[in-house]
Amino acid sequence: MSTPDGVASFAELDLPATLQKALQEVGYETPSAIQGRIIPHMLAGADVLGQAQTGTGKTAAFALPILARLDLKQKQPQVLVLAPTRELAIQVAEAFQKYARHLPGFHVLPIYGGSDMRGQLRQLERGVHVV
């Protein structure tokens, strides 16, 4: 049953079973307000702009529909996520890994200053889906 915030449970979302399983494993039961509002629109292919307080699930709100729509056969980047700090870039990459744990062949690469650029380029050349 839908709520004013969108959907009442992750099961109501049209997410692949692999993502639903990952959500269950990390203990996510009910979408936050931003997740309930944004995920259905992103799954439908719409562009969205969301704003919410820290800790409300914004990363999952954009990462889950992105993962649902990726073509894992393509080994070149399909998504670019911009983050204001190295720490946040790493957190976002870790979140993608957590949600994609049952997507075989998925690769995410956080690229940021102050680290080995050649190593990052080698990883990029090997193939990643999300940068």
Coordinates of N, CA and C in Angstrom, one line a residue:
M1 N 0.8 -1.2 0.0 CA 0.0 0.0 0.0 C 0.9 1.2 0.0
S2 N 0.6 2.2 -0.9 CA 1.4 3.4 -1.0 C 1.1 4.3 0.2
T3 N 2.1 5.1 0.5 CA 2.0 6.1 1.6 C 2.2 7.5 0.9
P4 N 2.0 8.6 1.6 CA 2.3 9.9 1.0 C 3.7 10.1 0.6
D5 N 4.6 9.3 1.3 CA 6.0 9.3 0.9 C 6.4 8.4 -0.3
G6 N 5.5 7.8 -0.8 CA 5.8 6.9 -2.0 C 5.3 5.5 -1.8
V7 N 6.2 4.6 -1.4 CA 5.9 3.2 -1.2 C 6.1 2.8 0.3
A8 N 5.4 1.8 0.7 CA 5.4 1.4 2.1 C 6.5 0.3 2.4
S9 N 6.9 -0.4 1.4 CA 8.0 -1.4 1.6 C 8.8 -1.5 0.3
F10 N 10.1 -2.0 0.5 CA 10.9 -2.2 -0.6 C 10.4 -3.3 -1.6
A11 N 9.6 -4.2 -1.0 CA 9.0 -5.3 -1.9 C 8.0 -4.7 -2.9
E12 N 7.5 -3.5 -2.6 CA 6.6 -2.8 -3.6 C 7.3 -2.2 -4.8
L13 N 8.6 -2.0 -4.6 CA 9.4 -1.4 -5.7 C 9.7 -2.5 -6.7
D14 N 9.8 -2.0 -8.0 CA 10.1 -2.9 -9.1 C 11.7 -3.2 -9.2
L15 N 12.3 -3.6 -8.1 CA 13.7 -3.8 -8.1 C 14.0 -5.3 -8.4
P16 N 15.0 -5.6 -9.1 CA 15.4 -7.0 -9.3 C 15.5 -7.8 -8.0
A17 N 15.3 -9.1 -8.1 CA 15.4 -10.0 -6.9 C 16.8 -9.9 -6.3
T18 N 17.8 -9.7 -7.1 CA 19.2 -9.6 -6.5 C 19.3 -8.4 -5.6
L19 N 18.7 -7.3 -6.0 CA 18.8 -6.1 -5.1 C 17.9 -6.3 -3.9
Q20 N 16.7 -6.9 -4.1 CA 15.8 -7.1 -2.9 C 16.5 -8.0 -1.9
K21 N 17.3 -9.0 -2.4 CA 18.0 -9.9 -1.5 C 19.0 -9.1 -0.7
A22 N 19.8 -8.3 -1.4 CA 20.8 -7.5 -0.7 C 20.2 -6.6 0.3
L23 N 19.1 -6.0 0.0 CA 18.4 -5.1 1.0 C 18.0 -5.9 2.2
Q24 N 17.5 -7.1 2.0 CA 17.1 -7.9 3.2 C 18.3 -8.2 4.0
E25 N 19.4 -8.5 3.4 CA 20.6 -8.9 4.1 C 21.2 -7.8 4.9
V26 N 21.1 -6.5 4.4 CA 21.6 -5.4 5.2 C 20.6 -4.8 6.2
G27 N 19.4 -5.5 6.2 CA 18.4 -5.1 7.2 C 17.4 -4.0 6.8
Y28 N 17.4 -3.6 5.5 CA 16.5 -2.5 5.1 C 15.1 -3.1 4.9
E29 N 14.1 -2.6 5.6 CA 12.8 -3.1 5.5 C 11.8 -2.1 4.9
T30 N 11.9 -0.8 5.3 CA 11.0 0.2 4.8 C 11.8 1.3 4.1
P31 N 11.4 1.7 2.9 CA 12.1 2.9 2.3 C 11.9 4.2 3.1
S32 N 12.9 5.0 3.2 CA 12.8 6.3 3.8 C 11.9 7.2 2.8
A33 N 11.6 8.3 3.3 CA 10.8 9.2 2.5 C 11.4 9.5 1.1
I34 N 12.7 9.8 1.1 CA 13.3 10.2 -0.1 C 13.4 8.9 -1.0
Q35 N 13.7 7.8 -0.5 CA 13.7 6.6 -1.3 C 12.4 6.2 -1.9
G36 N 11.3 6.3 -1.1 CA 10.0 6.1 -1.6 C 9.5 7.0 -2.7
R37 N 10.0 8.2 -2.6 CA 9.6 9.2 -3.6 C 10.5 9.1 -4.9
I38 N 11.8 8.8 -4.7 CA 12.7 8.9 -5.9 C 12.8 7.6 -6.7
I39 N 12.9 6.5 -6.0 CA 13.2 5.2 -6.6 C 12.2 4.9 -7.7
P40 N 10.9 5.0 -7.5 CA 10.0 4.7 -8.6 C 10.2 5.6 -9.9
H41 N 10.5 6.8 -9.7 CA 10.7 7.7 -10.8 C 12.0 7.3 -11.6
M42 N 13.1 7.0 -10.8 CA 14.3 6.7 -11.5 C 14.2 5.3 -12.2
L43 N 13.5 4.4 -11.6 CA 13.3 3.1 -12.3 C 12.5 3.3 -13.6
A44 N 11.7 4.3 -13.7 CA 10.9 4.6 -14.9 C 11.8 5.4 -15.9
G45 N 13.0 5.8 -15.5 CA 13.9 6.5 -16.4 C 13.8 8.0 -16.3
A46 N 13.1 8.5 -15.3 CA 13.0 10.0 -15.2 C 14.2 10.6 -14.5
D47 N 14.5 11.8 -14.9 CA 15.6 12.5 -14.2 C 15.0 13.1 -12.9
V48 N 15.7 13.0 -11.8 CA 15.2 13.5 -10.5 C 16.2 14.4 -9.9
L49 N 15.8 15.2 -9.0 CA 16.6 16.0 -8.1 C 16.0 15.9 -6.7
G50 N 16.9 15.4 -5.8 CA 16.4 15.1 -4.5 C 17.2 15.8 -3.4
Q51 N 16.6 16.2 -2.3 CA 17.3 16.8 -1.2 C 16.7 16.3 0.1
A52 N 17.6 15.9 1.0 CA 17.2 15.4 2.3 C 18.3 15.5 3.3
Q53 N 18.0 15.4 4.5 CA 19.0 15.6 5.6 C 20.0 14.4 5.5
T54 N 21.1 14.6 6.2 CA 22.1 13.5 6.3 C 21.5 12.3 7.0
G55 N 21.9 11.1 6.5 CA 21.4 9.9 7.1 C 20.0 9.5 6.8
T56 N 19.4 10.0 5.7 CA 18.1 9.7 5.4 C 18.0 8.7 4.2
G57 N 19.1 8.2 3.7 CA 19.1 7.2 2.7 C 19.2 7.7 1.3
K58 N 19.8 8.8 1.1 CA 19.9 9.4 -0.3 C 20.8 8.5 -1.2
T59 N 21.8 7.9 -0.7 CA 22.7 7.1 -1.5 C 21.9 5.9 -2.0
A60 N 21.2 5.2 -1.2 CA 20.4 4.1 -1.7 C 19.3 4.6 -2.6
A61 N 18.8 5.8 -2.4 CA 17.7 6.3 -3.3 C 18.2 6.4 -4.7
F62 N 19.5 6.8 -4.9 CA 19.9 6.8 -6.3 C 20.7 5.5 -6.7
A63 N 21.4 4.9 -5.8 CA 22.2 3.7 -6.2 C 21.3 2.5 -6.6
L64 N 20.2 2.3 -5.9 CA 19.4 1.1 -6.2 C 18.8 1.2 -7.6
P65 N 18.1 2.3 -8.0 CA 17.6 2.3 -9.4 C 18.7 2.3 -10.4
I66 N 19.9 2.9 -10.1 CA 21.0 2.8 -11.1 C 21.4 1.4 -11.3
L67 N 21.6 0.6 -10.2 CA 22.0 -0.8 -10.3 C 20.9 -1.6 -11.0
A68 N 19.7 -1.3 -10.8 CA 18.6 -2.0 -11.5 C 18.6 -1.8 -13.0
R69 N 19.1 -0.7 -13.5 CA 19.1 -0.3 -14.9 C 20.4 -0.5 -15.6
L70 N 21.5 -0.9 -14.9 CA 22.8 -1.1 -15.5 C 22.8 -2.3 -16.5
D71 N 23.6 -2.2 -17.5 CA 23.9 -3.3 -18.4 C 25.2 -3.9 -18.0
L72 N 25.2 -5.0 -17.3 CA 26.5 -5.5 -16.8 C 27.4 -6.1 -17.9
K73 N 26.8 -6.3 -19.1 CA 27.6 -6.8 -20.2 C 28.6 -5.7 -20.7
Q74 N 28.2 -4.5 -20.6 CA 29.0 -3.4 -21.0 C 30.1 -3.2 -19.9
K75 N 31.3 -3.1 -20.3 CA 32.4 -2.9 -19.3 C 32.9 -1.5 -19.3
Q76 N 32.3 -0.6 -20.0 CA 32.7 0.8 -19.9 C 31.7 1.5 -18.9
P77 N 32.2 2.7 -18.3 CA 31.4 3.4 -17.3 C 30.0 3.8 -17.9
Q78 N 29.0 3.5 -17.2 CA 27.6 3.9 -17.6 C 27.1 5.0 -16.7
V79 N 27.7 5.2 -15.5 CA 27.2 6.1 -14.5 C 28.4 6.9 -13.9
L80 N 28.3 8.2 -13.8 CA 29.3 9.0 -13.1 C 28.6 9.6 -11.9
V81 N 29.1 9.3 -10.7 CA 28.6 9.9 -9.4 C 29.6 10.9 -8.9
L82 N 29.2 12.1 -8.7 CA 30.1 13.1 -8.2 C 29.9 13.3 -6.7
A83 N 31.0 13.4 -6.0 CA 30.9 13.6 -4.5 C 31.9 14.7 -4.1
P84 N 31.6 15.5 -3.1 CA 32.4 16.6 -2.8 C 33.7 16.3 -2.1
T85 N 33.8 15.1 -1.5 CA 35.0 14.7 -0.8 C 35.5 13.3 -1.1
R86 N 36.7 13.0 -0.8 CA 37.3 11.7 -1.0 C 36.5 10.7 -0.2
E87 N 36.3 11.1 1.1 CA 35.6 10.2 2.0 C 34.2 9.8 1.6
L88 N 33.5 10.8 1.1 CA 32.1 10.5 0.6 C 32.2 9.7 -0.7
A89 N 33.2 9.9 -1.6 CA 33.3 9.1 -2.8 C 33.5 7.6 -2.4
I90 N 34.3 7.4 -1.4 CA 34.6 6.0 -0.9 C 33.3 5.4 -0.3
Q91 N 32.6 6.2 0.5 CA 31.4 5.7 1.1 C 30.3 5.4 0.0
V92 N 30.2 6.2 -1.0 CA 29.3 5.9 -2.1 C 29.7 4.6 -2.8
A93 N 31.0 4.5 -3.1 CA 31.4 3.2 -3.8 C 31.2 2.0 -2.9
E94 N 31.4 2.1 -1.6 CA 31.1 1.0 -0.7 C 29.6 0.7 -0.7
A95 N 28.8 1.7 -0.7 CA 27.3 1.4 -0.7 C 26.9 0.7 -2.0
F96 N 27.5 1.1 -3.2 CA 27.2 0.4 -4.4 C 27.6 -1.0 -4.3
Q97 N 28.8 -1.3 -3.7 CA 29.3 -2.7 -3.6 C 28.3 -3.5 -2.7
K98 N 27.9 -2.9 -1.6 CA 27.0 -3.5 -0.7 C 25.6 -3.9 -1.4
Y99 N 25.1 -3.0 -2.1 CA 23.8 -3.3 -2.7 C 23.9 -4.2 -3.9
A100 N 25.1 -4.2 -4.6 CA 25.4 -5.0 -5.8 C 26.0 -6.4 -5.4
R101 N 26.0 -6.8 -4.2 CA 26.7 -8.0 -3.8 C 26.2 -9.2 -4.5
H102 N 25.0 -9.2 -5.1 CA 24.5 -10.4 -5.8 C 24.5 -10.1 -7.3
L103 N 25.2 -9.1 -7.8 CA 25.2 -8.8 -9.2 C 26.6 -9.2 -9.7
P104 N 26.7 -10.4 -10.2 CA 28.1 -10.9 -10.7 C 28.7 -10.0 -11.7
G105 N 29.9 -9.7 -11.6 CA 30.6 -8.9 -12.6 C 30.5 -7.4 -12.4
F106 N 29.8 -6.9 -11.4 CA 29.6 -5.5 -11.2 C 30.9 -4.9 -10.6
H107 N 31.3 -3.7 -11.2 CA 32.5 -3.0 -10.7 C 32.2 -1.6 -10.6
V108 N 32.7 -1.0 -9.4 CA 32.6 0.4 -9.1 C 34.0 0.9 -8.8
L109 N 34.3 2.1 -9.2 CA 35.7 2.6 -9.0 C 35.6 4.1 -8.5
P110 N 35.9 4.3 -7.2 CA 36.0 5.7 -6.8 C 37.3 6.3 -7.2
I111 N 37.2 7.4 -7.9 CA 38.4 8.1 -8.4 C 38.5 9.4 -7.6
Y112 N 39.7 9.7 -7.1 CA 39.8 10.9 -6.3 C 41.3 11.3 -6.3
G113 N 41.6 12.5 -5.9 CA 42.9 13.0 -5.9 C 43.7 12.5 -4.7
G114 N 45.0 12.5 -4.8 CA 45.8 12.1 -3.6 C 46.1 10.6 -3.6
S115 N 45.8 9.9 -4.7 CA 46.1 8.5 -4.7 C 46.7 8.1 -6.1
D116 N 47.1 6.9 -6.2 CA 47.9 6.5 -7.4 C 47.0 6.6 -8.7
M117 N 47.3 7.6 -9.5 CA 46.5 7.8 -10.7 C 46.7 6.6 -11.7
R118 N 47.9 6.1 -11.8 CA 48.1 5.0 -12.7 C 47.3 3.8 -12.3
G119 N 47.2 3.5 -11.0 CA 46.4 2.4 -10.6 C 45.0 2.5 -10.8
Q120 N 44.5 3.8 -10.6 CA 43.1 4.0 -10.9 C 42.8 3.9 -12.4
L121 N 43.7 4.4 -13.3 CA 43.6 4.2 -14.7 C 43.6 2.8 -15.1
R122 N 44.4 1.9 -14.5 CA 44.4 0.5 -14.9 C 43.1 -0.1 -14.5
Q123 N 42.6 0.2 -13.4 CA 41.3 -0.3 -13.0 C 40.2 0.1 -13.9
L124 N 40.2 1.4 -14.3 CA 39.3 1.9 -15.3 C 39.3 1.2 -16.6
E125 N 40.5 0.9 -17.1 CA 40.7 0.2 -18.3 C 40.2 -1.3 -18.3
R126 N 40.3 -1.9 -17.1 CA 39.8 -3.3 -16.9 C 38.3 -3.3 -17.0
G127 N 37.7 -2.2 -16.8 CA 36.2 -2.2 -17.0 C 35.5 -1.9 -15.7
V128 N 34.7 -0.9 -15.6 CA 33.9 -0.5 -14.5 C 32.5 -0.1 -15.0
H129 N 31.5 -0.2 -14.2 CA 30.2 0.2 -14.5 C 29.8 1.6 -14.0
V130 N 30.4 1.9 -12.7 CA 30.1 3.1 -12.0 C 31.4 3.7 -11.6
V131 N 31.6 5.0 -11.9 CA 32.7 5.8 -11.5 C 32.2 6.8 -10.5

